[in-house]
């Protein structure tokens, strides 16, 4: 797998530096997993695109985040390998929208006050966190979890 080039123009503790270091950590944790050549080629293509971007560009951080998300989605979709707490974060949002809003509507309609719609959101969030945490634990036990957390 290709490496990110050394960026000397990035000041330490800046958004640029933090995003670039995080991408490097992601790539290092992916390198430990044995992936097929087809996936490695796709990741190498993303690395080449990042290496070709000037670090002076104002869209540098945005480009890094887009590539990072693209790589994470690629390995999750093709190989079911995900970073730490990936499923928890995903299912927290899904829980609020799939379970929380309908529960809030049902609760609000039963009371006769749709202002109570928000009551279902924390319930849905708790359900989503529970489902996501169990999926993260299952991925960890099966060795499908990266030693990396998206921040």
mmCIF file of C-alpha atoms in Angstrom:
data_model
loop_
_atom_site.group_PDB
_atom_site.id
_atom_site.type_symbol
_atom_site.label_atom_id
_atom_site.label_comp_id
_atom_site.label_asym_id
_atom_site.label_seq_id
_atom_site.Cartn_x
_atom_site.Cartn_y
_atom_site.Cartn_z
ATOM 1 C CA UNK A 1 0.000 0.000 0.000
ATOM 2 C CA UNK A 2 1.251 3.466 -0.848
ATOM 3 C CA UNK A 3 2.161 5.984 1.846
ATOM 4 C CA UNK A 4 1.109 9.572 2.332
ATOM 5 C CA UNK A 5 3.825 12.062 1.493
ATOM 6 C CA UNK A 6 5.481 14.015 4.287
ATOM 7 C CA UNK A 7 3.881 17.463 4.577
ATOM 8 C CA UNK A 8 6.318 20.028 6.004
ATOM 9 C CA UNK A 9 4.181 23.103 5.295
ATOM 10 C CA UNK A 10 1.432 22.016 7.695
ATOM 11 C CA UNK A 11 1.744 23.583 11.130
ATOM 12 C CA UNK A 12 1.368 21.216 14.060
ATOM 13 C CA UNK A 13 -1.891 21.203 16.050
ATOM 14 C CA UNK A 14 -3.830 22.744 13.174
ATOM 15 C CA UNK A 15 -6.955 21.316 11.548
ATOM 16 C CA UNK A 16 -4.866 20.362 8.542
ATOM 17 C CA UNK A 17 -2.318 18.514 10.649
ATOM 18 C CA UNK A 18 -4.916 16.700 12.759
ATOM 19 C CA UNK A 19 -6.917 15.581 9.717
ATOM 20 C CA UNK A 20 -3.772 14.438 7.893
ATOM 21 C CA UNK A 21 -2.504 12.493 10.935
ATOM 22 C CA UNK A 22 -5.906 10.856 11.369
ATOM 23 C CA UNK A 23 -5.897 9.730 7.736
ATOM 24 C CA UNK A 24 -2.391 8.331 8.256
ATOM 25 C CA UNK A 25 -3.558 6.373 11.315
ATOM 26 C CA UNK A 26 -6.491 4.990 9.330
ATOM 27 C CA UNK A 27 -4.215 3.844 6.519
ATOM 28 C CA UNK A 28 -1.778 2.262 9.002
ATOM 29 C CA UNK A 29 -4.580 0.313 10.686
ATOM 30 C CA UNK A 30 -5.913 -0.815 7.284
ATOM 31 C CA UNK A 31 -2.439 -1.959 6.250
ATOM 32 C CA UNK A 32 -2.419 -4.453 9.134
ATOM 33 C CA UNK A 33 -5.500 -6.178 7.691
ATOM 34 C CA UNK A 34 -4.889 -8.378 4.681
ATOM 35 C CA UNK A 35 -7.050 -6.977 1.898
ATOM 36 C CA UNK A 36 -7.390 -8.167 -1.716
ATOM 37 C CA UNK A 37 -5.316 -6.417 -4.374
ATOM 38 C CA UNK A 38 -8.425 -4.868 -5.924
ATOM 39 C CA UNK A 39 -9.250 -3.017 -2.685
ATOM 40 C CA UNK A 40 -5.624 -2.012 -2.137
ATOM 41 C CA UNK A 41 -5.553 -0.546 -5.657
ATOM 42 C CA UNK A 42 -8.661 1.534 -4.931
ATOM 43 C CA UNK A 43 -7.134 2.789 -1.666
ATOM 44 C CA UNK A 44 -3.852 3.558 -3.457
ATOM 45 C CA UNK A 45 -5.810 5.629 -5.961
ATOM 46 C CA UNK A 46 -7.272 7.665 -3.080
ATOM 47 C CA UNK A 47 -3.792 8.119 -1.572
ATOM 48 C CA UNK A 48 -2.418 9.341 -4.903
ATOM 49 C CA UNK A 49 -5.214 11.899 -5.125
ATOM 50 C CA UNK A 50 -4.464 13.171 -1.604
ATOM 51 C CA UNK A 51 -0.733 13.316 -2.345
ATOM 52 C CA UNK A 52 -1.423 15.417 -5.444
ATOM 53 C CA UNK A 53 -3.366 18.089 -3.507
ATOM 54 C CA UNK A 54 -1.414 21.136 -2.373
ATOM 55 C CA UNK A 55 -1.409 21.580 1.406
ATOM 56 C CA UNK A 56 -1.856 25.318 0.865
ATOM 57 C CA UNK A 57 -5.238 24.703 -0.786
ATOM 58 C CA UNK A 58 -8.133 25.937 1.365
ATOM 59 C CA UNK A 59 -10.081 22.750 0.593
ATOM 60 C CA UNK A 60 -7.272 20.493 1.846
ATOM 61 C CA UNK A 61 -9.065 19.397 5.046
ATOM 62 C CA UNK A 62 -12.337 18.847 3.185
ATOM 63 C CA UNK A 63 -10.572 16.675 0.610
ATOM 64 C CA UNK A 64 -8.874 14.638 3.348
ATOM 65 C CA UNK A 65 -12.181 14.051 5.155
ATOM 66 C CA UNK A 66 -13.917 13.039 1.907
ATOM 67 C CA UNK A 67 -11.174 10.539 1.066
ATOM 68 C CA UNK A 68 -11.149 9.199 4.624
ATOM 69 C CA UNK A 69 -14.916 8.646 4.559
ATOM 70 C CA UNK A 70 -14.646 7.074 1.114
ATOM 71 C CA UNK A 71 -11.998 4.596 2.275
ATOM 72 C CA UNK A 72 -14.006 3.706 5.396
ATOM 73 C CA UNK A 73 -17.173 3.128 3.352
ATOM 74 C CA UNK A 74 -15.230 1.063 0.815
ATOM 75 C CA UNK A 75 -13.748 -1.373 3.324
ATOM 76 C CA UNK A 76 -16.988 -1.541 5.304
ATOM 77 C CA UNK A 77 -19.079 -2.297 2.237
ATOM 78 C CA UNK A 78 -16.699 -4.794 0.603
ATOM 79 C CA UNK A 79 -15.158 -6.516 3.638
ATOM 80 C CA UNK A 80 -17.369 -5.549 6.613
ATOM 81 C CA UNK A 81 -14.304 -4.066 8.332
ATOM 82 C CA UNK A 82 -15.125 -0.943 10.337
ATOM 83 C CA UNK A 83 -13.399 1.473 12.739
ATOM 84 C CA UNK A 84 -14.130 1.479 16.463
ATOM 85 C CA UNK A 85 -17.622 2.737 17.354
ATOM 86 C CA UNK A 86 -18.604 2.939 13.668
ATOM 87 C CA UNK A 87 -21.851 1.045 14.118
ATOM 88 C CA UNK A 88 -22.694 2.812 17.390
ATOM 89 C CA UNK A 89 -22.488 6.220 15.717
ATOM 90 C CA UNK A 90 -24.418 5.017 12.681
ATOM 91 C CA UNK A 91 -27.176 3.332 14.667
ATOM 92 C CA UNK A 92 -27.545 6.210 17.122
ATOM 93 C CA UNK A 93 -28.758 8.372 14.242
ATOM 94 C CA UNK A 94 -30.817 5.559 12.726
ATOM 95 C CA UNK A 95 -32.381 4.799 16.112
ATOM 96 C CA UNK A 96 -33.505 8.387 16.559
ATOM 97 C CA UNK A 97 -35.036 8.511 13.095
ATOM 98 C CA UNK A 98 -36.406 4.954 12.764
ATOM 99 C CA UNK A 99 -37.579 4.349 16.338
ATOM 100 C CA UNK A 100 -37.585 7.702 18.097
ATOM 101 C CA UNK A 101 -39.683 9.858 15.803
ATOM 102 C CA UNK A 102 -42.488 7.288 15.329
ATOM 103 C CA UNK A 103 -42.560 6.660 19.097
ATOM 104 C CA UNK A 104 -42.728 10.392 19.734
ATOM 105 C CA UNK A 105 -45.563 10.809 17.224
ATOM 106 C CA UNK A 106 -47.488 7.921 18.779
ATOM 107 C CA UNK A 107 -46.922 9.305 22.273
ATOM 108 C CA UNK A 108 -47.855 12.829 21.195
ATOM 109 C CA UNK A 109 -51.035 11.685 19.444
ATOM 110 C CA UNK A 110 -52.104 9.536 22.391
ATOM 111 C CA UNK A 111 -51.771 12.518 24.734
ATOM 112 C CA UNK A 112 -53.209 14.908 22.176
ATOM 113 C CA UNK A 113 -50.165 17.187 22.174
ATOM 114 C CA UNK A 114 -47.709 16.839 19.282
ATOM 115 C CA UNK A 115 -45.308 19.024 21.270
ATOM 116 C CA UNK A 116 -44.359 15.768 22.977
ATOM 117 C CA UNK A 117 -42.797 14.533 19.717
ATOM 118 C CA UNK A 118 -39.316 15.009 21.180
ATOM 119 C CA UNK A 119 -39.976 12.453 23.930
ATOM 120 C CA UNK A 120 -39.284 9.602 21.515
ATOM 121 C CA UNK A 121 -35.872 10.875 20.362
ATOM 122 C CA UNK A 122 -33.878 9.895 23.479
ATOM 123 C CA UNK A 123 -35.635 6.528 23.542
ATOM 124 C CA UNK A 124 -34.730 5.926 19.894
ATOM 125 C CA UNK A 125 -31.187 7.126 20.551
ATOM 126 C CA UNK A 126 -30.807 4.622 23.401
ATOM 127 C CA UNK A 127 -32.133 1.796 21.221
ATOM 128 C CA UNK A 128 -29.767 2.797 18.407
ATOM 129 C CA UNK A 129 -26.744 2.986 20.709
ATOM 130 C CA UNK A 130 -27.596 -0.451 22.092
ATOM 131 C CA UNK A 131 -27.919 -2.021 18.646
ATOM 132 C CA UNK A 132 -24.781 -0.275 17.355
ATOM 133 C CA UNK A 133 -22.692 -1.218 20.385
ATOM 134 C CA UNK A 134 -23.659 -4.864 20.011
ATOM 135 C CA UNK A 135 -22.681 -4.747 16.324
ATOM 136 C CA UNK A 136 -19.335 -3.125 17.244
ATOM 137 C CA UNK A 137 -18.727 -5.843 19.832
ATOM 138 C CA UNK A 138 -19.569 -8.542 17.294
ATOM 139 C CA UNK A 139 -17.192 -6.977 14.740
ATOM 140 C CA UNK A 140 -14.436 -6.844 17.374
ATOM 141 C CA UNK A 141 -14.942 -10.488 18.343
ATOM 142 C CA UNK A 142 -14.819 -11.542 14.680
ATOM 143 C CA UNK A 143 -11.648 -9.501 14.054
ATOM 144 C CA UNK A 144 -13.378 -7.100 11.663
ATOM 145 C CA UNK A 145 -12.637 -3.945 13.638
ATOM 146 C CA UNK A 146 -9.807 -1.518 12.907
ATOM 147 C CA UNK A 147 -7.648 -0.153 15.702
ATOM 148 C CA UNK A 148 -8.815 3.337 14.757
ATOM 149 C CA UNK A 149 -11.663 5.654 15.732
ATOM 150 C CA UNK A 150 -13.016 8.455 13.569
ATOM 151 C CA UNK A 151 -12.970 11.767 15.411
#
